[in-house]
Amino acid sequence: MGSTYQMTLVEQYELAENVLGFRFSLPDTSFQFISGQFISLQIPWQQQIIKRSYSIASSPLLAQKQGLLEMSVALVEGGRASQYLTNMQPGDQLEMMGPYGRLILPEQLPSRIVLVGTGTGIAPYRAMIPELKQLAKQDCQIDIVMGVRTPSHLFYHQDFSELAAEFTNVHYWVCFSRQEVSDSIFDSEHLHLNNHYTSKKSYVQTLLSELDLNPENTIVFLCGNPAMIDAAAVLLQNEKGFPIKQVRREKYVLSSS
Ligand SMILES: Cc1cc2nc3c(=O)[nH]c(=O)nc-3n(C[C@H](O)[C@H](O)[C@H](O)COP(=O)(O)OP(=O)(O)OC[C@H]3O[C@@H](n4cnc5c(N)ncnc54)[C@H](O)[C@@H]3O)c2cc1C
């Protein structure tokens, strides 16, 4: 069971089409988490509290050193937490509980880690960036696979591009499900950064199918859309021979309340 903490909104900003970034301050320095985990926001809604889970998109170092926590929220039309969070102003307070979740890097290093996220499902991997740098220095091969509809839905692109630019054993893939992508799109939207990514028109599952993955030395993380996670997990088991324990999953299932 996680504890309850009070957070204060520092700022809210647009990350991509229909995706807002949130930065909260944590007056309580006792909040500790492992990168990859999520929190449960306690949203006041019509005299009740509804609970909604969100992955932490910033590293534990930012929380320890500056008392800050970041999240990315894909706005759902008519969604209650989506509306509440959109209307929050800097200085407003919000309760959260946590941390929760087991989508965390293993203590025993595999020689390859594949991190797959659709939409805001990429957030936990952004929180892992300082650790991923350490793993890359220890020769671990890292593939970050981001799935979004179109370039306007892409975010945290610069963070992952920079990581891939720093290490030859880190590969960053972007899969656009709805749009053929040319480099000029990246240039025009200032997203282009030294070509340290590979963009494709495909679903993340299609890319996984194309990658040469050895289940004996590889762990795959899947985060985000539940349908993607189910399809990718079946593919990894049936096509690539992965035992299910080497496929770590965090499904962004919708709340029933
Ligand atoms: C472990 C975990 C981590 C999560 N992390 C994140 C995160 O980092 N970022 C993030 O944005 N979300 C995340 N989610 C999803 C998040 O918790 C909420 O479910 C989401 O923000 C919608 O909440 P809401 O209150 O705005 O919508 P609700 O009021 O719950 O839903 C309103 C209506 O919209 C429908 N609906 C809800 N979501 C969708 C959707 N995606 N597509 C189509 N219809 C929908 C519902 O069926 C309902 O009819 C996570 C979920 C889990 C379980």
PDB file of C-alpha atoms and ligand atoms in Angstrom:
ATOM      1  CA  MET A   1       0.000   0.000   0.000  1.00  0.00           C
ATOM      2  CA  GLY A   2       1.315   3.436  -0.918  1.00  0.00           C
ATOM      3  CA  SER A   3       0.958   6.475   1.354  1.00  0.00           C
ATOM      4  CA  THR A   4      -0.934   9.702   0.639  1.00  0.00           C
ATOM      5  CA  TYR A   5       0.959  12.838  -0.392  1.00  0.00           C
ATOM      6  CA  GLN A   6      -0.097  16.383  -1.171  1.00  0.00           C
ATOM      7  CA  MET A   7       1.260  17.830  -4.422  1.00  0.00           C
ATOM      8  CA  THR A   8       1.137  21.397  -5.747  1.00  0.00           C
ATOM      9  CA  LEU A   9       0.843  22.143  -9.458  1.00  0.00           C
ATOM     10  CA  VAL A  10       3.859  24.114 -10.663  1.00  0.00           C
ATOM     11  CA  GLU A  11       2.999  24.215 -14.350  1.00  0.00           C
ATOM     12  CA  GLN A  12       0.952  22.626 -17.067  1.00  0.00           C
ATOM     13  CA  TYR A  13       2.063  22.642 -20.726  1.00  0.00           C
ATOM     14  CA  GLU A  14       1.185  21.191 -24.095  1.00  0.00           C
ATOM     15  CA  LEU A  15       3.386  18.215 -24.970  1.00  0.00           C
ATOM     16  CA  ALA A  16       1.669  17.096 -28.180  1.00  0.00           C
ATOM     17  CA  GLU A  17      -1.745  17.058 -29.796  1.00  0.00           C
ATOM     18  CA  ASN A  18      -4.175  16.234 -26.998  1.00  0.00           C
ATOM     19  CA  VAL A  19      -1.416  15.512 -24.499  1.00  0.00           C
ATOM     20  CA  LEU A  20      -0.650  17.780 -21.537  1.00  0.00           C
ATOM     21  CA  GLY A  21       2.461  17.705 -19.396  1.00  0.00           C
ATOM     22  CA  PHE A  22       2.190  18.387 -15.662  1.00  0.00           C
ATOM     23  CA  ARG A  23       4.889  19.347 -13.218  1.00  0.00           C
ATOM     24  CA  PHE A  24       4.057  19.088  -9.530  1.00  0.00           C
ATOM     25  CA  SER A  25       6.094  19.986  -6.486  1.00  0.00           C
ATOM     26  CA  LEU A  26       6.235  17.595  -3.579  1.00  0.00           C
ATOM     27  CA  PRO A  27       6.633  19.372  -0.265  1.00  0.00           C
ATOM     28  CA  ASP A  28       6.998  15.987   1.380  1.00  0.00           C
ATOM     29  CA  THR A  29      10.517  14.725   0.697  1.00  0.00           C
ATOM     30  CA  SER A  30       9.601  11.275   2.027  1.00  0.00           C
ATOM     31  CA  PHE A  31       8.013  10.298  -1.300  1.00  0.00           C
ATOM     32  CA  GLN A  32      10.287   7.772  -2.985  1.00  0.00           C
ATOM     33  CA  PHE A  33       9.730   5.697  -6.078  1.00  0.00           C
ATOM     34  CA  ILE A  34      11.524   3.536  -8.618  1.00  0.00           C
ATOM     35  CA  SER A  35      11.529   4.736 -12.208  1.00  0.00           C
ATOM     36  CA  GLY A  36       8.756   3.017 -14.162  1.00  0.00           C
ATOM     37  CA  GLN A  37       6.192   3.241 -11.356  1.00  0.00           C
ATOM     38  CA  PHE A  38       2.882   5.134 -11.308  1.00  0.00           C
ATOM     39  CA  ILE A  39       0.803   7.114  -8.837  1.00  0.00           C
ATOM     40  CA  SER A  40      -2.925   7.290  -8.167  1.00  0.00           C
ATOM     41  CA  LEU A  41      -4.394  10.795  -8.252  1.00  0.00           C
ATOM     42  CA  GLN A  42      -7.315  11.486  -5.931  1.00  0.00           C
ATOM     43  CA  ILE A  43      -9.537  13.640  -8.134  1.00  0.00           C
ATOM     44  CA  PRO A  44     -12.380  15.599  -6.465  1.00  0.00           C
ATOM     45  CA  TRP A  45     -15.465  15.035  -8.640  1.00  0.00           C
ATOM     46  CA  GLN A  46     -19.051  15.936  -7.686  1.00  0.00           C
ATOM     47  CA  GLN A  47     -18.600  15.608  -3.908  1.00  0.00           C
ATOM     48  CA  GLN A  48     -16.672  12.375  -4.386  1.00  0.00           C
ATOM     49  CA  ILE A  49     -13.090  11.342  -4.918  1.00  0.00           C
ATOM     50  CA  ILE A  50     -12.297   9.342  -8.044  1.00  0.00           C
ATOM     51  CA  LYS A  51      -8.935   7.634  -8.418  1.00  0.00           C
ATOM     52  CA  ARG A  52      -6.921   7.717 -11.629  1.00  0.00           C
ATOM     53  CA  SER A  53      -3.486   6.215 -12.265  1.00  0.00           C
ATOM     54  CA  TYR A  54      -0.695   8.074 -14.090  1.00  0.00           C
ATOM     55  CA  SER A  55       2.867   6.989 -14.790  1.00  0.00           C
ATOM     56  CA  ILE A  56       5.628   9.147 -13.384  1.00  0.00           C
ATOM     57  CA  ALA A  57       7.463  10.634 -16.389  1.00  0.00           C
ATOM     58  CA  SER A  58      10.393  12.155 -14.495  1.00  0.00           C
ATOM     59  CA  SER A  59      13.316  10.463 -12.802  1.00  0.00           C
ATOM     60  CA  PRO A  60      13.600   9.800  -9.055  1.00  0.00           C
ATOM     61  CA  LEU A  61      16.622  12.163  -9.142  1.00  0.00           C
ATOM     62  CA  LEU A  62      14.359  15.123  -9.997  1.00  0.00           C
ATOM     63  CA  ALA A  63      12.160  14.245  -7.012  1.00  0.00           C
ATOM     64  CA  GLN A  64      15.123  13.836  -4.643  1.00  0.00           C
ATOM     65  CA  LYS A  65      17.041  16.927  -5.733  1.00  0.00           C
ATOM     66  CA  GLN A  66      14.279  19.377  -6.606  1.00  0.00           C
ATOM     67  CA  GLY A  67      11.121  17.866  -5.107  1.00  0.00           C
ATOM     68  CA  LEU A  68       9.470  17.723  -8.555  1.00  0.00           C
ATOM     69  CA  LEU A  69       7.351  15.113 -10.301  1.00  0.00           C
ATOM     70  CA  GLU A  70       6.213  15.105 -13.946  1.00  0.00           C
ATOM     71  CA  MET A  71       3.358  13.316 -15.691  1.00  0.00           C
ATOM     72  CA  SER A  72       1.900  13.246 -19.183  1.00  0.00           C
ATOM     73  CA  VAL A  73      -1.860  13.039 -19.647  1.00  0.00           C
ATOM     74  CA  ALA A  74      -3.645  12.084 -22.869  1.00  0.00           C
ATOM     75  CA  LEU A  75      -6.883  14.018 -22.670  1.00  0.00           C
ATOM     76  CA  VAL A  76     -10.009  11.891 -23.020  1.00  0.00           C
ATOM     77  CA  GLU A  77     -13.097  13.672 -24.338  1.00  0.00           C
ATOM     78  CA  GLY A  78     -15.608  13.894 -21.510  1.00  0.00           C
ATOM     79  CA  GLY A  79     -13.124  12.178 -19.186  1.00  0.00           C
ATOM     80  CA  ARG A  80     -13.489  13.317 -15.583  1.00  0.00           C
ATOM     81  CA  ALA A  81      -9.820  13.354 -14.573  1.00  0.00           C
ATOM     82  CA  SER A  82      -8.957  14.837 -17.975  1.00  0.00           C
ATOM     83  CA  GLN A  83     -11.318  17.764 -17.336  1.00  0.00           C
ATOM     84  CA  TYR A  84     -10.233  18.270 -13.752  1.00  0.00           C
ATOM     85  CA  LEU A  85      -6.514  18.237 -14.599  1.00  0.00           C
ATOM     86  CA  THR A  86      -6.975  20.559 -17.606  1.00  0.00           C
ATOM     87  CA  ASN A  87      -8.677  23.123 -15.366  1.00  0.00           C
ATOM     88  CA  MET A  88      -6.024  23.054 -12.643  1.00  0.00           C
ATOM     89  CA  GLN A  89      -4.056  26.266 -12.090  1.00  0.00           C
ATOM     90  CA  PRO A  90      -0.487  26.674 -10.793  1.00  0.00           C
ATOM     91  CA  GLY A  91      -0.606  26.636  -6.998  1.00  0.00           C
ATOM     92  CA  ASP A  92      -3.587  24.246  -6.860  1.00  0.00           C
ATOM     93  CA  GLN A  93      -3.120  21.204  -4.662  1.00  0.00           C
ATOM     94  CA  LEU A  94      -3.899  17.572  -5.375  1.00  0.00           C
ATOM     95  CA  GLU A  95      -3.600  14.414  -3.318  1.00  0.00           C
ATOM     96  CA  MET A  96      -1.940  11.321  -4.677  1.00  0.00           C
ATOM     97  CA  MET A  97      -1.168   7.840  -3.425  1.00  0.00           C
ATOM     98  CA  GLY A  98       1.689   5.596  -4.363  1.00  0.00           C
ATOM     99  CA  PRO A  99       4.034   4.602  -5.698  1.00  0.00           C
ATOM    100  CA  TYR A 100       2.689   1.488  -7.415  1.00  0.00           C
ATOM    101  CA  GLY A 101       3.705  -0.880 -10.190  1.00  0.00           C
ATOM    102  CA  ARG A 102       6.336  -3.419 -11.181  1.00  0.00           C
ATOM    103  CA  LEU A 103       7.347  -2.025 -14.579  1.00  0.00           C
ATOM    104  CA  ILE A 104      10.857  -1.511 -13.278  1.00  0.00           C
ATOM    105  CA  LEU A 105      14.304  -2.351 -14.589  1.00  0.00           C
ATOM    106  CA  PRO A 106      15.601  -5.764 -13.491  1.00  0.00           C
ATOM    107  CA  GLU A 107      18.441  -6.071 -10.988  1.00  0.00           C
ATOM    108  CA  GLN A 108      19.988  -8.835 -13.069  1.00  0.00           C
ATOM    109  CA  LEU A 109      21.111  -7.241 -16.324  1.00  0.00           C
ATOM    110  CA  PRO A 110      19.971  -8.870 -19.580  1.00  0.00           C
ATOM    111  CA  SER A 111      22.140  -8.094 -22.606  1.00  0.00           C
ATOM    112  CA  ARG A 112      19.202  -6.420 -24.360  1.00  0.00           C
ATOM    113  CA  ILE A 113      16.176  -4.439 -23.168  1.00  0.00           C
ATOM    114  CA  VAL A 114      13.338  -3.442 -25.475  1.00  0.00           C
ATOM    115  CA  LEU A 115      11.073  -0.709 -24.100  1.00  0.00           C
ATOM    116  CA  VAL A 116       7.799  -0.353 -25.982  1.00  0.00           C
ATOM    117  CA  GLY A 117       5.216   2.374 -25.295  1.00  0.00           C
ATOM    118  CA  THR A 118       2.169   3.679 -27.129  1.00  0.00           C
ATOM    119  CA  GLY A 119       1.129   7.292 -26.481  1.00  0.00           C
ATOM    120  CA  THR A 120       1.656   8.270 -22.861  1.00  0.00           C
ATOM    121  CA  GLY A 121       2.873   4.688 -22.313  1.00  0.00           C
ATOM    122  CA  ILE A 122       6.332   6.034 -23.173  1.00  0.00           C
ATOM    123  CA  ALA A 123       6.368   8.075 -19.909  1.00  0.00           C
ATOM    124  CA  PRO A 124       7.864   5.399 -17.602  1.00  0.00           C
ATOM    125  CA  TYR A 125      10.872   5.034 -19.928  1.00  0.00           C
ATOM    126  CA  ARG A 126      11.572   8.761 -19.763  1.00  0.00           C
ATOM    127  CA  ALA A 127      11.772   8.387 -15.978  1.00  0.00           C
ATOM    128  CA  MET A 128      14.377   5.647 -16.538  1.00  0.00           C
ATOM    129  CA  ILE A 129      16.748   7.732 -18.684  1.00  0.00           C
ATOM    130  CA  PRO A 130      19.512   8.180 -16.029  1.00  0.00           C
ATOM    131  CA  GLU A 131      19.498   4.406 -15.373  1.00  0.00           C
ATOM    132  CA  LEU A 132      19.370   3.619 -19.085  1.00  0.00           C
ATOM    133  CA  LYS A 133      22.564   5.664 -19.494  1.00  0.00           C
ATOM    134  CA  GLN A 134      24.243   3.518 -16.865  1.00  0.00           C
ATOM    135  CA  LEU A 135      23.033   0.323 -18.550  1.00  0.00           C
ATOM    136  CA  ALA A 136      24.214   1.576 -21.948  1.00  0.00           C
ATOM    137  CA  LYS A 137      27.671   2.210 -20.456  1.00  0.00           C
ATOM    138  CA  GLN A 138      27.669  -1.431 -19.328  1.00  0.00           C
ATOM    139  CA  ASP A 139      27.110  -2.517 -22.958  1.00  0.00           C
ATOM    140  CA  CYS A 140      23.438  -3.388 -22.600  1.00  0.00           C
ATOM    141  CA  GLN A 141      21.662  -2.984 -25.944  1.00  0.00           C
ATOM    142  CA  ILE A 142      18.574  -0.807 -25.537  1.00  0.00           C
ATOM    143  CA  ASP A 143      15.723  -0.337 -28.000  1.00  0.00           C
ATOM    144  CA  ILE A 144      13.103   2.315 -27.244  1.00  0.00           C
ATOM    145  CA  VAL A 145       9.997   1.878 -29.368  1.00  0.00           C
ATOM    146  CA  MET A 146       7.401   4.640 -29.374  1.00  0.00           C
ATOM    147  CA  GLY A 147       4.035   4.217 -31.065  1.00  0.00           C
ATOM    148  CA  VAL A 148       1.897   7.265 -31.908  1.00  0.00           C
ATOM    149  CA  ARG A 149      -0.625   8.110 -34.604  1.00  0.00           C
ATOM    150  CA  THR A 150       1.147  10.987 -36.377  1.00  0.00           C
ATOM    151  CA  PRO A 151       4.150  13.299 -35.767  1.00  0.00           C
ATOM    152  CA  SER A 152       1.880  15.825 -34.016  1.00  0.00           C
ATOM    153  CA  HIS A 153       1.199  13.181 -31.346  1.00  0.00           C
ATOM    154  CA  LEU A 154       4.911  12.676 -30.646  1.00  0.00           C
ATOM    155  CA  PHE A 155       6.484  13.906 -27.380  1.00  0.00           C
ATOM    156  CA  TYR A 156       9.623  13.363 -25.285  1.00  0.00           C
ATOM    157  CA  HIS A 157      11.175  12.840 -28.723  1.00  0.00           C
ATOM    158  CA  GLN A 158      14.166  15.044 -27.957  1.00  0.00           C
ATOM    159  CA  ASP A 159      14.969  13.172 -24.725  1.00  0.00           C
ATOM    160  CA  PHE A 160      15.099   9.810 -26.479  1.00  0.00           C
ATOM    161  CA  SER A 161      16.866  11.194 -29.561  1.00  0.00           C
ATOM    162  CA  GLU A 162      19.590  12.620 -27.325  1.00  0.00           C
ATOM    163  CA  LEU A 163      19.973   9.296 -25.534  1.00  0.00           C
ATOM    164  CA  ALA A 164      20.303   7.470 -28.863  1.00  0.00           C
ATOM    165  CA  ALA A 165      22.786  10.112 -30.063  1.00  0.00           C
ATOM    166  CA  GLU A 166      24.983   9.554 -27.002  1.00  0.00           C
ATOM    167  CA  PHE A 167      25.223   5.749 -27.220  1.00  0.00           C
ATOM    168  CA  THR A 168      25.632   3.574 -30.316  1.00  0.00           C
ATOM    169  CA  ASN A 169      24.002   0.670 -28.434  1.00  0.00           C
ATOM    170  CA  VAL A 170      20.776   2.645 -27.831  1.00  0.00           C
ATOM    171  CA  HIS A 171      18.309   2.590 -30.709  1.00  0.00           C
ATOM    172  CA  TYR A 172      15.202   4.757 -30.763  1.00  0.00           C
ATOM    173  CA  TRP A 173      12.330   3.765 -33.059  1.00  0.00           C
ATOM    174  CA  VAL A 174       9.198   5.778 -33.786  1.00  0.00           C
ATOM    175  CA  CYS A 175       6.195   3.995 -35.294  1.00  0.00           C
ATOM    176  CA  PHE A 176       3.432   6.136 -36.789  1.00  0.00           C
ATOM    177  CA  SER A 177       0.238   4.151 -37.101  1.00  0.00           C
ATOM    178  CA  ARG A 178      -1.634   6.670 -39.211  1.00  0.00           C
ATOM    179  CA  GLN A 179       0.829   8.582 -41.344  1.00  0.00           C
ATOM    180  CA  GLU A 180       3.624   7.994 -43.801  1.00  0.00           C
ATOM    181  CA  VAL A 181       6.530  10.037 -42.505  1.00  0.00           C
ATOM    182  CA  SER A 182       9.188  11.911 -44.389  1.00  0.00           C
ATOM    183  CA  ASP A 183      12.150  13.675 -42.827  1.00  0.00           C
ATOM    184  CA  SER A 184      10.722  17.018 -43.945  1.00  0.00           C
ATOM    185  CA  ILE A 185       7.914  16.603 -41.386  1.00  0.00           C
ATOM    186  CA  PHE A 186      10.473  16.429 -38.622  1.00  0.00           C
ATOM    187  CA  ASP A 187      12.394  19.398 -39.978  1.00  0.00           C
ATOM    188  CA  SER A 188       9.305  21.544 -40.250  1.00  0.00           C
ATOM    189  CA  GLU A 189       8.220  20.794 -36.707  1.00  0.00           C
ATOM    190  CA  HIS A 190      11.729  21.177 -35.242  1.00  0.00           C
ATOM    191  CA  LEU A 191      11.660  17.565 -34.154  1.00  0.00           C
ATOM    192  CA  HIS A 192      14.570  16.480 -36.260  1.00  0.00           C
ATOM    193  CA  LEU A 193      17.671  15.846 -34.220  1.00  0.00           C
ATOM    194  CA  ASN A 194      20.771  14.354 -35.835  1.00  0.00           C
ATOM    195  CA  ASN A 195      18.807  11.467 -37.303  1.00  0.00           C
ATOM    196  CA  HIS A 196      19.128   9.402 -34.133  1.00  0.00           C
ATOM    197  CA  TYR A 197      15.838   7.635 -34.534  1.00  0.00           C
ATOM    198  CA  THR A 198      14.263   5.405 -37.136  1.00  0.00           C
ATOM    199  CA  SER A 199      10.737   6.309 -38.171  1.00  0.00           C
ATOM    200  CA  LYS A 200       8.334   3.911 -39.808  1.00  0.00           C
ATOM    201  CA  LYS A 201       4.701   3.785 -40.773  1.00  0.00           C
ATOM    202  CA  SER A 202       3.654   0.765 -38.778  1.00  0.00           C
ATOM    203  CA  TYR A 203       2.294  -0.492 -35.508  1.00  0.00           C
ATOM    204  CA  VAL A 204       4.805  -1.251 -32.768  1.00  0.00           C
ATOM    205  CA  GLN A 205       3.876  -4.946 -33.111  1.00  0.00           C
ATOM    206  CA  THR A 206       5.006  -4.878 -36.765  1.00  0.00           C
ATOM    207  CA  LEU A 207       8.355  -3.451 -35.732  1.00  0.00           C
ATOM    208  CA  LEU A 208       8.748  -6.032 -32.935  1.00  0.00           C
ATOM    209  CA  SER A 209       8.082  -8.745 -35.470  1.00  0.00           C
ATOM    210  CA  GLU A 210      10.876  -7.359 -37.689  1.00  0.00           C
ATOM    211  CA  LEU A 211      13.471  -7.029 -34.910  1.00  0.00           C
ATOM    212  CA  ASP A 212      15.875  -9.893 -34.450  1.00  0.00           C
ATOM    213  CA  LEU A 213      15.165 -10.688 -30.788  1.00  0.00           C
ATOM    214  CA  ASN A 214      16.754 -13.506 -28.828  1.00  0.00           C
ATOM    215  CA  PRO A 215      14.548 -14.527 -25.871  1.00  0.00           C
ATOM    216  CA  GLU A 216      17.567 -15.977 -24.072  1.00  0.00           C
ATOM    217  CA  ASN A 217      19.122 -12.590 -23.389  1.00  0.00           C
ATOM    218  CA  THR A 218      16.312 -10.062 -23.870  1.00  0.00           C
ATOM    219  CA  ILE A 219      13.591  -8.528 -21.696  1.00  0.00           C
ATOM    220  CA  VAL A 220      10.707  -6.624 -23.294  1.00  0.00           C
ATOM    221  CA  PHE A 221       8.638  -3.972 -21.527  1.00  0.00           C
ATOM    222  CA  LEU A 222       5.180  -3.101 -22.894  1.00  0.00           C
ATOM    223  CA  CYS A 223       3.248  -0.078 -21.637  1.00  0.00           C
ATOM    224  CA  GLY A 224       0.095   1.782 -22.683  1.00  0.00           C
ATOM    225  CA  ASN A 225      -2.841   0.699 -24.819  1.00  0.00           C
ATOM    226  CA  PRO A 226      -4.137  -2.708 -23.511  1.00  0.00           C
ATOM    227  CA  ALA A 227      -4.933  -3.974 -27.041  1.00  0.00           C
ATOM    228  CA  MET A 228      -1.357  -3.269 -28.159  1.00  0.00           C
ATOM    229  CA  ILE A 229       0.009  -5.038 -25.078  1.00  0.00           C
ATOM    230  CA  ASP A 230      -2.089  -8.171 -25.645  1.00  0.00           C
ATOM    231  CA  ALA A 231      -1.195  -8.317 -29.354  1.00  0.00           C
ATOM    232  CA  ALA A 232       2.510  -7.707 -28.731  1.00  0.00           C
ATOM    233  CA  ALA A 233       2.684 -10.253 -25.892  1.00  0.00           C
ATOM    234  CA  VAL A 234       1.081 -12.950 -28.088  1.00  0.00           C
ATOM    235  CA  LEU A 235       3.478 -12.107 -30.915  1.00  0.00           C
ATOM    236  CA  LEU A 236       6.522 -12.276 -28.638  1.00  0.00           C
ATOM    237  CA  GLN A 237       5.445 -15.620 -27.227  1.00  0.00           C
ATOM    238  CA  ASN A 238       4.301 -17.280 -30.450  1.00  0.00           C
ATOM    239  CA  GLU A 239       6.667 -15.797 -33.035  1.00  0.00           C
ATOM    240  CA  LYS A 240       9.780 -15.161 -30.967  1.00  0.00           C
ATOM    241  CA  GLY A 241       9.540 -17.816 -28.267  1.00  0.00           C
ATOM    242  CA  PHE A 242       9.562 -15.436 -25.285  1.00  0.00           C
ATOM    243  CA  PRO A 243       8.557 -16.910 -21.914  1.00  0.00           C
ATOM    244  CA  ILE A 244       5.890 -14.570 -20.525  1.00  0.00           C
ATOM    245  CA  LYS A 245       8.030 -13.678 -17.477  1.00  0.00           C
ATOM    246  CA  GLN A 246      10.408 -11.881 -19.858  1.00  0.00           C
ATOM    247  CA  VAL A 247       7.601  -9.648 -21.099  1.00  0.00           C
ATOM    248  CA  ARG A 248       6.815  -7.040 -18.435  1.00  0.00           C
ATOM    249  CA  ARG A 249       3.509  -5.248 -18.930  1.00  0.00           C
ATOM    250  CA  GLU A 250       1.659  -2.175 -17.659  1.00  0.00           C
ATOM    251  CA  LYS A 251      -1.787  -1.797 -19.199  1.00  0.00           C
ATOM    252  CA  TYR A 252      -3.462   1.615 -19.129  1.00  0.00           C
ATOM    253  CA  VAL A 253      -6.883   0.108 -18.484  1.00  0.00           C
ATOM    254  CA  LEU A 254      -9.775   2.532 -18.096  1.00  0.00           C
ATOM    255  CA  SER A 255     -11.313   2.990 -14.656  1.00  0.00           C
ATOM    256  CA  SER A 256     -14.692   1.500 -13.934  1.00  0.00           C
ATOM    257  CA  SER A 257     -15.685   4.354 -11.566  1.00  0.00           C
TER     258      SER A 257
HETATM  259  C1  LIG B   1      -1.359   1.821 -14.325  1.00  0.00           C
HETATM  260  C2  LIG B   1      -1.967   2.912 -15.177  1.00  0.00           C
HETATM  261  C3  LIG B   1      -1.184   3.989 -15.567  1.00  0.00           C
HETATM  262  C4  LIG B   1      -1.717   4.986 -16.369  1.00  0.00           C
HETATM  263  N1  LIG B   1      -0.926   6.014 -16.764  1.00  0.00           N
HETATM  264  C5  LIG B   1      -1.428   6.971 -17.549  1.00  0.00           C
HETATM  265  C6  LIG B   1      -0.584   8.045 -17.997  1.00  0.00           C
HETATM  266  O1  LIG B   1       0.605   8.144 -17.654  1.00  0.00           O
HETATM  267  N2  LIG B   1      -1.133   8.986 -18.807  1.00  0.00           N
HETATM  268  C7  LIG B   1      -2.456   8.917 -19.208  1.00  0.00           C
HETATM  269  O2  LIG B   1      -2.896   9.810 -19.949  1.00  0.00           O
HETATM  270  N3  LIG B   1      -3.281   7.933 -18.785  1.00  0.00           N
HETATM  271  C8  LIG B   1      -2.788   6.966 -17.960  1.00  0.00           C
HETATM  272  N4  LIG B   1      -3.626   5.978 -17.532  1.00  0.00           N
HETATM  273  C9  LIG B   1      -5.090   6.070 -17.839  1.00  0.00           C
HETATM  274  C10 LIG B   1      -5.725   7.028 -16.790  1.00  0.00           C
HETATM  275  O3  LIG B   1      -5.659   6.420 -15.510  1.00  0.00           O
HETATM  276  C11 LIG B   1      -7.211   7.324 -17.072  1.00  0.00           C
HETATM  277  O4  LIG B   1      -7.918   6.125 -17.307  1.00  0.00           O
HETATM  278  C12 LIG B   1      -7.427   8.251 -18.255  1.00  0.00           C
HETATM  279  O5  LIG B   1      -6.719   9.475 -18.055  1.00  0.00           O
HETATM  280  C13 LIG B   1      -8.930   8.577 -18.448  1.00  0.00           C
HETATM  281  O6  LIG B   1      -9.445   9.072 -17.229  1.00  0.00           O
HETATM  282  P1  LIG B   1     -10.648  10.129 -17.206  1.00  0.00           P
HETATM  283  O7  LIG B   1     -11.147  10.218 -15.775  1.00  0.00           O
HETATM  284  O8  LIG B   1     -10.234  11.393 -17.876  1.00  0.00           O
HETATM  285  O9  LIG B   1     -11.762   9.450 -18.108  1.00  0.00           O
HETATM  286  P2  LIG B   1     -13.067   8.678 -17.575  1.00  0.00           P
HETATM  287  O10 LIG B   1     -13.984   9.656 -16.906  1.00  0.00           O
HETATM  288  O11 LIG B   1     -12.614   7.480 -16.782  1.00  0.00           O
HETATM  289  O12 LIG B   1     -13.688   8.180 -18.947  1.00  0.00           O
HETATM  290  C14 LIG B   1     -14.704   8.934 -19.640  1.00  0.00           C
HETATM  291  C15 LIG B   1     -15.202   8.169 -20.860  1.00  0.00           C
HETATM  292  O13 LIG B   1     -14.174   8.073 -21.841  1.00  0.00           O
HETATM  293  C16 LIG B   1     -13.908   6.722 -22.137  1.00  0.00           C
HETATM  294  N5  LIG B   1     -12.445   6.643 -22.252  1.00  0.00           N
HETATM  295  C17 LIG B   1     -11.560   6.767 -21.224  1.00  0.00           C
HETATM  296  N6  LIG B   1     -10.282   6.683 -21.684  1.00  0.00           N
HETATM  297  C18 LIG B   1     -10.369   6.501 -23.026  1.00  0.00           C
HETATM  298  C19 LIG B   1      -9.427   6.338 -24.059  1.00  0.00           C
HETATM  299  N7  LIG B   1      -8.088   6.332 -23.810  1.00  0.00           N
HETATM  300  N8  LIG B   1      -9.870   6.195 -25.328  1.00  0.00           N
HETATM  301  C20 LIG B   1     -11.187   6.200 -25.596  1.00  0.00           C
HETATM  302  N9  LIG B   1     -12.150   6.350 -24.663  1.00  0.00           N
HETATM  303  C21 LIG B   1     -11.752   6.486 -23.393  1.00  0.00           C
HETATM  304  C22 LIG B   1     -14.430   5.908 -20.979  1.00  0.00           C
HETATM  305  O14 LIG B   1     -14.828   4.595 -21.380  1.00  0.00           O
HETATM  306  C23 LIG B   1     -15.620   6.740 -20.550  1.00  0.00           C
HETATM  307  O15 LIG B   1     -16.738   6.430 -21.336  1.00  0.00           O
HETATM  308  C24 LIG B   1      -3.099   4.947 -16.744  1.00  0.00           C
HETATM  309  C25 LIG B   1      -3.902   3.859 -16.327  1.00  0.00           C
HETATM  310  C26 LIG B   1      -3.337   2.867 -15.567  1.00  0.00           C
HETATM  311  C27 LIG B   1      -4.222   1.716 -15.119  1.00  0.00           C
END
